[in-house]
Short mmCIF file of C-alpha atoms and ligand atoms in Angstrom, two decimals:
data_model
loop_
_atom_site.label_atom_id
_atom_site.label_comp_id
_atom_site.label_asym_id
_atom_site.label_seq_id
_atom_site.Cartn_x
_atom_site.Cartn_y
_atom_site.Cartn_z
CA MET A 1 -8.24 -44.62 58.79
CA GLU A 2 -11.09 -45.83 57.01
CA SER A 3 -11.74 -47.42 60.33
CA MET A 4 -12.09 -43.97 61.87
CA LYS A 5 -15.57 -43.70 63.21
CA THR A 6 -18.05 -40.60 62.71
CA ALA A 7 -19.24 -37.35 64.80
CA LEU A 8 -21.27 -34.84 64.03
CA VAL A 9 -20.21 -31.36 65.84
CA TRP A 10 -22.78 -29.00 66.46
CA PHE A 11 -21.70 -25.85 65.65
CA ARG A 12 -24.36 -23.14 67.93
CA LYS A 13 -22.97 -19.51 69.22
CA ASP A 14 -19.65 -21.29 68.86
CA LEU A 15 -18.53 -20.10 66.22
CA ARG A 16 -13.99 -21.58 66.01
CA ILE A 17 -11.98 -23.41 65.82
CA ARG A 18 -9.75 -23.07 68.66
CA PHE A 19 -10.82 -23.33 72.52
CA ASN A 20 -13.62 -25.66 70.92
CA GLU A 21 -13.96 -28.77 73.06
CA ALA A 22 -15.83 -30.73 70.64
CA LEU A 23 -12.86 -30.60 68.35
CA GLU A 24 -10.81 -31.16 70.97
CA PHE A 25 -12.65 -34.67 72.20
CA CYS A 26 -13.27 -35.88 68.28
CA ALA A 27 -8.83 -34.99 68.35
CA LEU A 28 -8.61 -37.03 71.35
CA ASN A 29 -10.83 -39.68 70.99
CA ASN A 30 -9.89 -40.60 67.06
CA LEU A 31 -13.17 -39.02 65.90
CA ARG A 32 -13.12 -37.22 61.91
CA VAL A 33 -15.30 -34.79 62.27
CA ILE A 34 -18.75 -34.07 59.98
CA PRO A 35 -19.46 -29.87 61.05
CA VAL A 36 -22.61 -28.73 61.03
CA TYR A 37 -23.97 -25.60 61.10
CA ILE A 38 -28.19 -24.78 60.97
CA SER A 39 -29.61 -21.28 61.00
CA ASP A 40 -33.16 -20.81 62.68
CA ASP A 41 -35.41 -20.16 59.50
CA SER A 42 -37.95 -16.87 59.81
CA ASN A 43 -40.42 -19.70 60.96
CA SER A 44 -38.50 -21.22 63.85
CA PRO A 45 -39.57 -20.93 67.02
CA TYR A 46 -36.44 -20.38 68.31
CA SER A 47 -35.36 -17.00 66.90
CA PRO A 48 -37.92 -14.53 67.59
CA VAL A 49 -35.96 -11.93 67.21
CA GLN A 50 -35.20 -10.46 63.22
CA LEU A 51 -31.47 -9.62 63.30
CA SER A 52 -30.23 -5.86 62.44
CA SER A 53 -27.94 -5.73 59.74
CA PHE A 54 -24.51 -5.36 62.61
CA ARG A 55 -25.91 -8.18 63.64
CA GLN A 56 -25.82 -10.42 59.91
CA HIS A 57 -22.83 -8.93 58.77
CA PHE A 58 -20.73 -10.68 61.86
CA HIS A 59 -22.08 -13.49 61.57
CA HIS A 60 -21.77 -13.95 57.59
CA GLU A 61 -17.87 -13.67 58.35
CA SER A 62 -17.63 -15.27 61.49
CA LEU A 63 -19.43 -18.13 59.53
CA GLU A 64 -17.98 -17.57 56.54
CA GLU A 65 -13.96 -17.86 58.40
CA LEU A 66 -15.35 -21.00 60.09
CA ASN A 67 -16.18 -22.95 56.95
CA TYR A 68 -12.32 -21.22 55.81
CA ARG A 69 -10.38 -22.90 58.25
CA ILE A 70 -12.40 -26.07 58.07
CA VAL A 71 -12.12 -26.13 54.41
CA LYS A 72 -7.45 -25.51 54.60
CA LEU A 73 -8.05 -28.61 57.13
CA GLY A 74 -8.60 -30.70 54.81
CA GLY A 75 -13.03 -31.04 55.30
CA SER A 76 -15.23 -30.13 52.62
CA GLY A 77 -16.94 -27.40 54.45
CA LEU A 78 -19.16 -26.41 57.03
CA VAL A 79 -22.48 -27.95 56.30
CA TYR A 80 -25.14 -25.14 55.97
CA LYS A 81 -28.71 -25.70 56.55
CA GLU A 82 -31.68 -23.71 57.27
CA GLY A 83 -34.16 -25.12 59.65
CA LEU A 84 -34.83 -26.93 62.65
CA ALA A 85 -31.69 -28.86 64.03
CA GLU A 86 -33.99 -31.92 65.39
CA GLU A 87 -34.87 -32.26 61.95
CA HIS A 88 -32.02 -31.91 60.06
CA ILE A 89 -28.96 -33.46 62.59
CA PRO A 90 -30.88 -37.41 62.85
CA ALA A 91 -31.21 -36.81 59.12
CA ILE A 92 -27.63 -36.09 58.85
CA CYS A 93 -26.75 -38.47 61.92
CA ARG A 94 -28.69 -41.52 59.23
CA LYS A 95 -26.49 -40.71 56.11
CA TYR A 96 -23.04 -40.96 57.27
CA GLN A 97 -23.34 -43.13 59.48
CA ILE A 98 -23.19 -40.89 63.08
CA GLU A 99 -21.63 -42.52 65.69
CA ILE A 100 -22.35 -38.94 68.82
CA VAL A 101 -23.12 -36.01 68.08
CA LEU A 102 -21.57 -32.72 69.95
CA PHE A 103 -22.29 -29.91 70.85
CA ALA A 104 -21.91 -26.50 73.09
CA THR A 105 -24.90 -25.98 75.72
CA GLU A 106 -26.19 -22.78 76.21
CA PRO A 107 -27.70 -21.34 78.48
CA GLY A 108 -30.46 -19.32 76.83
CA TRP A 109 -34.71 -20.32 76.58
CA TYR A 110 -34.70 -21.01 73.36
CA GLU A 111 -31.21 -22.90 72.75
CA GLN A 112 -32.29 -25.18 75.93
CA LEU A 113 -35.76 -26.10 73.97
CA GLN A 114 -33.95 -26.32 71.43
CA GLU A 115 -31.20 -28.84 73.07
CA ALA A 116 -34.22 -30.35 74.70
CA ALA A 117 -36.02 -31.23 70.98
CA LEU A 118 -32.64 -32.35 69.65
CA LYS A 119 -32.14 -34.09 72.79
CA LYS A 120 -35.16 -36.16 71.70
CA THR A 121 -34.54 -37.51 69.16
CA LEU A 122 -31.47 -38.49 69.03
CA ILE A 123 -32.52 -40.74 72.40
CA LYS A 124 -35.74 -41.84 69.76
CA ALA A 125 -32.93 -42.52 67.09
CA GLY A 126 -30.33 -44.96 69.06
CA ILE A 127 -27.59 -42.07 68.41
CA ALA A 128 -25.12 -40.94 71.58
CA TYR A 129 -24.77 -37.29 72.30
CA LYS A 130 -21.98 -35.11 75.13
CA LEU A 131 -22.18 -31.66 75.45
CA PHE A 132 -19.28 -29.03 76.48
CA TYR A 133 -19.40 -25.43 78.67
CA HIS A 134 -16.29 -24.22 76.60
CA ASN A 135 -18.52 -21.22 76.34
CA TYR A 136 -18.32 -20.77 80.04
CA ILE A 137 -15.30 -20.42 82.16
CA PHE A 138 -16.53 -23.25 85.08
CA ARG A 139 -18.36 -26.56 84.76
CA PRO A 140 -21.23 -27.64 86.58
CA GLU A 141 -18.45 -29.76 88.60
CA SER A 142 -16.18 -27.56 88.90
CA LEU A 143 -18.58 -24.35 90.78
CA PRO A 144 -18.31 -24.43 94.17
CA PHE A 145 -22.34 -24.64 94.30
CA ASN A 146 -25.12 -26.10 92.81
CA ILE A 147 -26.67 -24.38 89.17
CA GLY A 148 -29.90 -24.77 91.63
CA GLN A 149 -28.22 -22.31 94.30
CA THR A 150 -26.17 -20.33 92.21
CA PRO A 151 -26.40 -17.04 95.18
CA ARG A 152 -28.64 -14.20 94.71
CA VAL A 153 -26.31 -11.20 94.21
CA PHE A 154 -22.60 -10.86 92.25
CA THR A 155 -20.41 -10.60 94.91
CA GLU A 156 -21.64 -13.39 96.79
CA PHE A 157 -21.62 -15.29 93.52
CA ARG A 158 -17.65 -14.14 92.45
CA LYS A 159 -16.24 -14.24 96.96
CA LEU A 160 -17.45 -17.96 95.95
CA VAL A 161 -15.68 -18.67 91.88
CA GLU A 162 -12.61 -16.39 92.36
CA PRO A 163 -10.51 -18.27 95.02
CA CYS A 164 -11.49 -21.99 92.27
CA LEU A 165 -11.09 -19.48 88.99
CA THR A 166 -7.73 -21.70 87.33
CA VAL A 167 -8.01 -22.16 83.37
CA GLU A 168 -6.48 -25.05 81.99
CA VAL A 169 -4.74 -25.08 78.40
CA PRO A 170 -6.15 -27.92 76.55
CA GLU A 171 -4.87 -30.79 76.28
CA THR A 172 -4.28 -31.21 72.82
CA ASP A 173 -4.63 -28.59 69.53
CA SER A 174 -8.31 -28.67 68.42
CA GLN A 175 -6.74 -28.12 64.76
CA ASN A 176 -5.73 -31.71 65.21
CA VAL A 177 -9.01 -33.15 64.09
CA ILE A 178 -9.33 -34.78 61.37
CA PHE A 179 -12.49 -33.77 59.16
CA ALA A 180 -14.30 -35.77 56.82
CA THR A 181 -15.31 -34.86 53.37
CA HIS A 182 -19.05 -35.04 52.56
CA ASP A 183 -21.57 -34.32 49.67
CA GLU A 184 -24.08 -31.57 52.26
CA SER A 185 -23.70 -28.29 50.50
CA THR A 186 -21.48 -25.48 52.78
CA TYR A 187 -21.90 -21.71 54.29
CA ALA A 188 -21.51 -20.11 50.91
CA LEU A 189 -23.61 -16.96 51.41
CA SER A 190 -23.17 -14.33 49.72
CA SER A 191 -22.18 -10.67 51.97
CA ALA A 192 -24.91 -10.15 53.92
CA GLU A 193 -26.69 -5.93 52.81
CA GLY A 194 -27.14 -3.10 55.04
CA GLU A 195 -24.80 -1.04 57.63
CA LYS A 196 -21.94 -2.93 59.41
CA ASN A 197 -20.03 -1.56 61.87
CA LEU A 198 -16.67 -1.20 61.10
CA ASN A 199 -14.79 -1.77 64.34
CA PHE A 200 -15.94 -5.56 64.26
CA LYS A 201 -15.62 -7.84 61.78
CA GLY A 202 -16.07 -11.35 62.43
CA GLY A 203 -13.92 -14.31 63.03
CA GLU A 204 -11.46 -16.05 64.57
CA THR A 205 -8.84 -13.58 62.96
CA ALA A 206 -10.09 -10.92 63.95
CA ALA A 207 -10.26 -11.42 67.43
CA ALA A 208 -7.43 -13.00 68.08
CA LYS A 209 -5.73 -9.43 66.61
CA ARG A 210 -8.10 -7.50 68.82
CA LEU A 211 -7.20 -9.51 72.00
CA ASN A 212 -3.38 -9.22 71.31
CA TYR A 213 -4.12 -5.59 70.39
CA TYR A 214 -5.62 -4.91 73.88
CA LEU A 215 -3.31 -6.18 76.11
CA PHE A 216 0.45 -6.97 74.70
CA GLU A 217 0.38 -4.25 71.47
CA SER A 218 -1.43 -1.16 73.05
CA ARG A 219 -1.34 -2.24 76.88
CA ARG A 220 -4.78 -0.63 77.71
CA ILE A 221 -5.31 -3.49 80.02
CA GLU A 222 -3.23 -1.70 82.00
CA THR A 223 -5.59 1.78 82.27
CA TYR A 224 -9.26 -0.61 82.02
CA LYS A 225 -10.54 0.63 85.60
CA GLU A 226 -9.54 3.59 84.81
CA THR A 227 -11.06 3.76 81.30
CA ARG A 228 -13.99 1.42 81.08
CA ASN A 229 -17.16 4.38 81.55
CA GLY A 230 -15.21 5.63 78.51
CA LEU A 231 -17.55 6.24 75.77
CA LEU A 232 -15.81 7.41 72.60
CA GLY A 233 -13.63 5.58 70.08
CA THR A 234 -12.41 2.13 70.31
CA ASP A 235 -9.81 1.34 72.91
CA TYR A 236 -11.95 2.97 76.62
CA SER A 237 -12.85 -1.07 77.11
CA SER A 238 -12.12 -4.70 75.42
CA GLY A 239 -14.12 -3.96 71.95
CA LEU A 240 -14.41 -7.68 72.54
CA SER A 241 -18.26 -8.68 72.67
CA PRO A 242 -18.88 -8.79 69.90
CA TRP A 243 -16.38 -12.20 69.42
CA LEU A 244 -17.38 -13.49 72.83
CA ALA A 245 -21.08 -13.80 72.18
CA ASN A 246 -20.98 -15.50 68.29
CA GLY A 247 -18.10 -17.74 70.08
CA CYS A 248 -15.12 -16.38 67.95
CA LEU A 249 -13.46 -16.28 71.30
CA SER A 250 -13.16 -17.90 73.86
CA VAL A 251 -13.58 -16.90 76.91
CA LYS A 252 -10.91 -19.47 78.58
CA GLU A 253 -8.85 -18.34 75.95
CA THR A 254 -9.16 -14.24 77.01
CA LEU A 255 -8.70 -15.67 80.71
CA LEU A 256 -5.18 -17.43 80.13
CA ASN A 257 -3.91 -13.84 78.25
CA ILE A 258 -5.15 -12.10 80.77
CA LYS A 259 -2.82 -14.10 83.32
CA GLN A 260 0.51 -14.54 81.03
CA TYR A 261 0.00 -10.36 81.40
CA GLU A 262 -0.40 -10.76 84.49
CA LYS A 263 2.75 -13.12 84.92
CA GLU A 264 4.99 -11.92 82.21
CA VAL A 265 4.54 -7.61 82.12
CA LEU A 266 2.18 -6.43 84.89
CA ALA A 267 -0.32 -7.48 87.34
CA ASN A 268 -3.20 -4.45 88.97
CA GLU A 269 -6.38 -3.02 89.45
CA SER A 270 -7.27 -2.86 86.40
CA THR A 271 -5.92 -6.11 85.20
CA TYR A 272 -7.89 -7.88 87.23
CA TRP A 273 -11.02 -5.86 86.52
CA LEU A 274 -10.82 -7.48 82.47
CA VAL A 275 -11.35 -10.73 85.26
CA PHE A 276 -14.03 -9.03 87.31
CA GLU A 277 -15.99 -7.89 84.81
CA LEU A 278 -15.63 -11.79 82.66
CA LEU A 279 -16.68 -13.12 85.98
CA TRP A 280 -20.35 -10.70 84.82
CA ARG A 281 -20.73 -12.62 82.34
CA GLU A 282 -20.35 -16.05 83.94
CA TYR A 283 -21.90 -14.75 86.69
CA PHE A 284 -25.04 -14.27 84.57
CA ARG A 285 -25.35 -17.30 82.88
CA TRP A 286 -25.42 -19.89 85.35
CA ILE A 287 -28.55 -17.31 86.55
CA MET A 288 -30.13 -17.93 83.20
CA ALA A 289 -29.75 -21.59 82.76
CA GLU A 290 -31.08 -21.63 86.19
CA HIS A 291 -34.27 -19.33 86.02
CA GLY A 292 -34.16 -19.46 82.24
CA ARG A 293 -37.50 -18.42 81.13
CA LEU A 294 -38.30 -15.77 84.21
CA LEU A 295 -35.54 -13.69 82.64
CA PHE A 296 -37.82 -12.55 79.90
CA LEU A 297 -40.92 -12.44 81.55
CA PRO A 298 -41.44 -8.20 82.68
CA GLU A 299 -41.86 -9.55 87.00
CA GLY A 300 -38.48 -11.06 86.45
CA LEU A 301 -37.23 -12.91 89.16
CA LYS A 302 -38.47 -10.91 91.86
CA GLY A 303 -42.77 -13.33 90.99
CA ASN A 304 -46.02 -11.83 91.07
CA ARG A 305 -45.38 -8.25 90.11
CA ASN A 306 -46.93 -6.38 88.28
CA ARG A 307 -44.51 -4.52 85.60
CA SER A 308 -46.33 -4.98 82.29
CA LYS A 309 -47.17 -1.47 80.61
CA ILE A 310 -48.61 -0.79 77.63
CA LYS A 311 -46.52 -0.06 74.64
CA ASP A 312 -46.93 3.43 74.06
CA ARG A 313 -45.10 6.74 71.98
CA ASP A 314 -41.76 7.18 74.39
CA LEU A 315 -41.18 3.79 74.20
CA GLU A 316 -41.45 4.93 70.10
CA ARG A 317 -39.35 8.58 71.46
CA TRP A 318 -36.39 6.76 72.82
CA ILE A 319 -35.58 4.30 70.11
CA THR A 320 -35.57 6.63 67.32
CA ALA A 321 -33.25 9.67 69.90
CA GLN A 322 -35.79 11.56 70.05
CA THR A 323 -35.99 12.01 74.25
CA GLY A 324 -35.56 15.16 74.63
CA GLU A 325 -32.44 14.31 76.77
CA PRO A 326 -29.62 14.73 75.00
CA PHE A 327 -27.17 12.20 76.66
CA ILE A 328 -29.84 9.19 75.86
CA ASP A 329 -30.26 10.74 72.86
CA ALA A 330 -26.75 10.80 71.78
CA ALA A 331 -26.15 7.29 73.05
CA MET A 332 -29.96 5.91 70.98
CA THR A 333 -28.22 7.13 67.76
CA GLU A 334 -24.85 6.21 68.37
CA LEU A 335 -26.81 2.63 68.90
CA ASN A 336 -28.87 2.77 65.86
CA ARG A 337 -25.98 4.33 62.97
CA THR A 338 -23.57 1.81 64.67
CA GLY A 339 -25.35 -1.44 66.94
CA PHE A 340 -22.78 -0.76 69.57
CA LEU A 341 -22.61 0.62 72.52
CA SER A 342 -20.41 1.16 76.39
CA ASN A 343 -21.34 -0.65 79.27
CA ARG A 344 -21.59 3.45 80.73
CA ALA A 345 -24.13 4.33 77.92
CA ARG A 346 -25.92 1.43 77.46
CA GLN A 347 -26.95 1.54 81.58
CA ASN A 348 -28.29 5.01 80.79
CA VAL A 349 -30.13 4.27 78.26
CA ALA A 350 -32.17 1.56 79.87
CA SER A 351 -32.49 3.40 82.91
CA PHE A 352 -34.32 6.11 81.44
CA LEU A 353 -36.26 3.55 79.30
CA VAL A 354 -37.75 1.77 82.78
CA HIS A 355 -37.90 4.09 85.10
CA ASP A 356 -37.68 7.91 83.96
CA LEU A 357 -40.30 6.50 80.76
CA ASN A 358 -41.50 4.51 82.56
CA GLN A 359 -42.06 1.36 79.72
CA ASN A 360 -41.52 -2.68 80.02
CA TRP A 361 -37.54 -3.18 80.22
CA ILE A 362 -38.90 -6.68 78.23
CA GLU A 363 -39.38 -3.57 74.82
CA GLY A 364 -35.83 -2.33 75.34
CA ALA A 365 -33.67 -6.01 75.39
CA ARG A 366 -35.89 -6.82 72.51
CA TYR A 367 -34.54 -3.96 70.81
CA PHE A 368 -31.48 -4.62 72.30
CA GLU A 369 -31.36 -7.99 70.92
CA HIS A 370 -32.45 -6.86 67.21
CA LEU A 371 -29.09 -4.51 67.04
CA LEU A 372 -26.02 -5.02 69.14
CA VAL A 373 -23.90 -6.92 67.15
CA ASP A 374 -22.41 -8.22 70.02
CA PHE A 375 -25.91 -9.64 71.33
CA ASP A 376 -25.82 -12.42 74.06
CA VAL A 377 -29.09 -13.84 75.72
CA SER A 378 -27.38 -13.64 79.07
CA SER A 379 -25.77 -10.99 80.18
CA ASN A 380 -28.00 -8.63 77.98
CA TYR A 381 -31.61 -9.78 79.46
CA GLY A 382 -29.68 -10.28 83.05
CA ASN A 383 -28.38 -6.82 82.86
CA TRP A 384 -31.77 -5.40 81.58
CA ALA A 385 -33.43 -7.18 84.42
CA TYR A 386 -31.20 -5.99 87.11
CA ILE A 387 -31.23 -2.64 85.92
CA ALA A 388 -35.17 -2.77 86.10
CA GLY A 389 -35.21 -4.03 89.03
CA VAL A 390 -36.78 -7.75 89.08
CA GLY A 391 -33.13 -9.11 87.92
CA ASN A 392 -29.93 -9.61 90.40
CA ASP A 393 -29.69 -6.36 92.69
CA PRO A 394 -30.13 -5.99 95.68
CA ARG A 395 -30.64 -2.60 95.85
CA PRO A 396 -34.70 -2.11 94.51
CA ASN A 397 -33.81 0.97 92.78
CA ARG A 398 -31.06 1.45 89.36
CA ARG A 399 -31.76 4.88 88.37
CA PHE A 400 -29.43 6.63 87.15
CA ASN A 401 -29.83 10.57 86.44
CA PRO A 402 -28.35 11.53 82.91
CA VAL A 403 -27.85 14.56 83.46
CA LYS A 404 -25.61 14.08 86.31
CA GLN A 405 -24.37 10.73 84.62
CA ALA A 406 -23.31 13.34 81.01
CA GLY A 407 -22.12 16.02 83.70
CA MET A 408 -19.61 12.42 84.94
CA TYR A 409 -18.72 11.06 82.07
CA ASP A 410 -19.20 13.69 79.35
CA PRO A 411 -18.31 16.93 81.20
CA GLU A 412 -17.61 18.53 78.22
CA GLN A 413 -20.03 17.26 75.93
CA LYS A 414 -17.64 15.83 73.94
CA TYR A 415 -19.98 12.46 73.19
CA VAL A 416 -23.27 14.01 72.56
CA ARG A 417 -21.96 16.64 70.11
CA TYR A 418 -20.81 13.63 68.13
CA TRP A 419 -23.79 11.87 68.05
CA LEU A 420 -25.94 14.47 67.65
CA LYS A 421 -24.36 17.12 65.31
C1 FAD B 501 -28.83 -2.85 79.44
C2 FAD B 501 -27.39 -3.95 79.38
C3 FAD B 501 -27.16 -4.67 78.53
C4 FAD B 501 -26.30 -6.04 78.00
N1 FAD B 501 -26.26 -6.31 77.12
C5 FAD B 501 -25.13 -6.73 76.54
C6 FAD B 501 -25.08 -8.04 75.61
O1 FAD B 501 -26.25 -7.95 74.70
N2 FAD B 501 -24.30 -9.17 75.62
C7 FAD B 501 -22.98 -8.65 76.20
O2 FAD B 501 -21.92 -8.86 75.72
N3 FAD B 501 -23.17 -7.59 76.98
C8 FAD B 501 -23.93 -6.95 77.38
N4 FAD B 501 -24.15 -5.93 78.78
C9 FAD B 501 -22.88 -5.81 79.17
C10 FAD B 501 -21.39 -4.38 78.97
O3 FAD B 501 -22.52 -3.93 77.96
C11 FAD B 501 -20.92 -4.90 77.54
O4 FAD B 501 -19.67 -6.02 77.61
C12 FAD B 501 -19.67 -4.37 77.42
O5 FAD B 501 -19.74 -3.06 77.19
C13 FAD B 501 -18.62 -4.58 76.06
O6 FAD B 501 -17.28 -4.33 75.46
P1 FAD B 501 -16.56 -4.09 76.20
O7 FAD B 501 -16.24 -6.11 75.50
O8 FAD B 501 -15.72 -3.62 75.48
O9 FAD B 501 -16.58 -5.06 77.94
P2 FAD B 501 -15.79 -4.47 78.40
O10 FAD B 501 -15.52 -3.50 79.73
O11 FAD B 501 -14.32 -5.08 78.50
O12 FAD B 501 -15.15 -6.17 79.30
C14 FAD B 501 -15.01 -7.10 78.98
C15 FAD B 501 -15.97 -8.15 78.80
O13 FAD B 501 -16.92 -8.52 79.94
C16 FAD B 501 -18.08 -8.71 79.88
N5 FAD B 501 -18.84 -7.69 80.22
C17 FAD B 501 -18.08 -6.48 80.46
N6 FAD B 501 -19.25 -5.91 81.24
C18 FAD B 501 -20.12 -7.04 81.22
C19 FAD B 501 -21.52 -6.99 82.47
N7 FAD B 501 -21.84 -5.69 82.52
N8 FAD B 501 -22.67 -8.03 82.56
C20 FAD B 501 -22.29 -9.68 81.70
N9 FAD B 501 -20.64 -9.10 81.00
C21 FAD B 501 -20.30 -7.96 80.75
C22 FAD B 501 -18.36 -8.88 78.19
O14 FAD B 501 -17.93 -10.21 77.99
C23 FAD B 501 -16.98 -8.15 77.64
O15 FAD B 501 -17.02 -7.91 76.26
C24 FAD B 501 -25.29 -5.44 78.90
C25 FAD B 501 -25.30 -3.92 79.66
C26 FAD B 501 -26.03 -3.72 79.89
C27 FAD B 501 -26.52 -2.36 80.60
#
């Protein structure tokens, strides 16, 4: 045991033990682990948006559970620091004679800057590092194209990747990993304050429960294609996004469960459609990995078109659910009160802000970033750019008519009445 070497695993958007390739690597290579989480403090250049209480609660619960699991597996807990990864990680490496630093790469622009800064300091200090793709379905080398040539249209991407869509069961259970003892302070903050979304509890346990419920227990997956445009309730869609976004749930484990369901219970259009949606998630990740900063600019992937708009009262009316359009105001009320919104409602409020109120889509994307309990940088900015017509949509104008949409998806006005009563 004493001769074992030590690795530092930097947890980021992968707040889980299961299906964690960095931990599997350590288990297979006989490395004991110092687990580290670094919270950007308010002055950090990497966290420009203030988190809503919905996001804070979920995040807090996820970290708490991760810490608990590490202790249960024999470690001293999740080392918790505030500040810059590129400062804390080399310091911890020096103190504990770390052999190698391991982390999952993320496609967001700030996350990329953070990774670049860390790599630079590690190289300078002569410390090895290795990055993993365990929040993706594919790795760069398993994609049937070079990252620089990711198709600009989703359908082309899907047709290329579907034939290579195989997910392997991990070589070893990451719970076999050995966590090191240390004397650093661990994650033990008192609970976040403010409102929380009671449908989503952060952490791996709740994630596994929801996955099992949506598939095997309730068999709701079998009607996903018909119900996925729903607006009210909790079971019209999988509801997995908060756990996927925070990494409490692995996308590969989700796919393996769907495949198992298809093999043992039933395969139909709905089970296929859930995989299809996970491919959208994957697509936006590779698009962001390729285009980085462009997806945070008003002109998006479309170059120099001047789409900057001046913020005015219409943005405020949208945020405060006072546009006068009942379907939009109901959706914005739901978003403000819960930190969550169905896909159908997201599409409508985004379209309304951009095409009816003529506002800069970045403002809307940033408001979602602040609030959404399932905020995921590539899915959020990718979808917003798509609706604004500056992303990956081959059609130039993706305006949703809110009156028509309400007629189709809320014909009895149950949704509008529920939120605007
Ligand atoms: C303007 C806008 C902003 C969005 N912002 C986010 C975001 O910040 N985080 C986020 O996870 N999703 C985002 N989405 C995508 C989608 O609305 C949510 O993933 C979905 O509503 C979450 O509910 P669910 O888990 O029940 O989804 P399900 O319908 O059950 O889908 C299963 C999973 O597939 C993925 N998925 C489904 N639809 C999409 C999509 N259109 N794009 C990318 N991935 C998808 C998600 O991981 C989701 O959890 C956004 C969509 C729009 C139109």
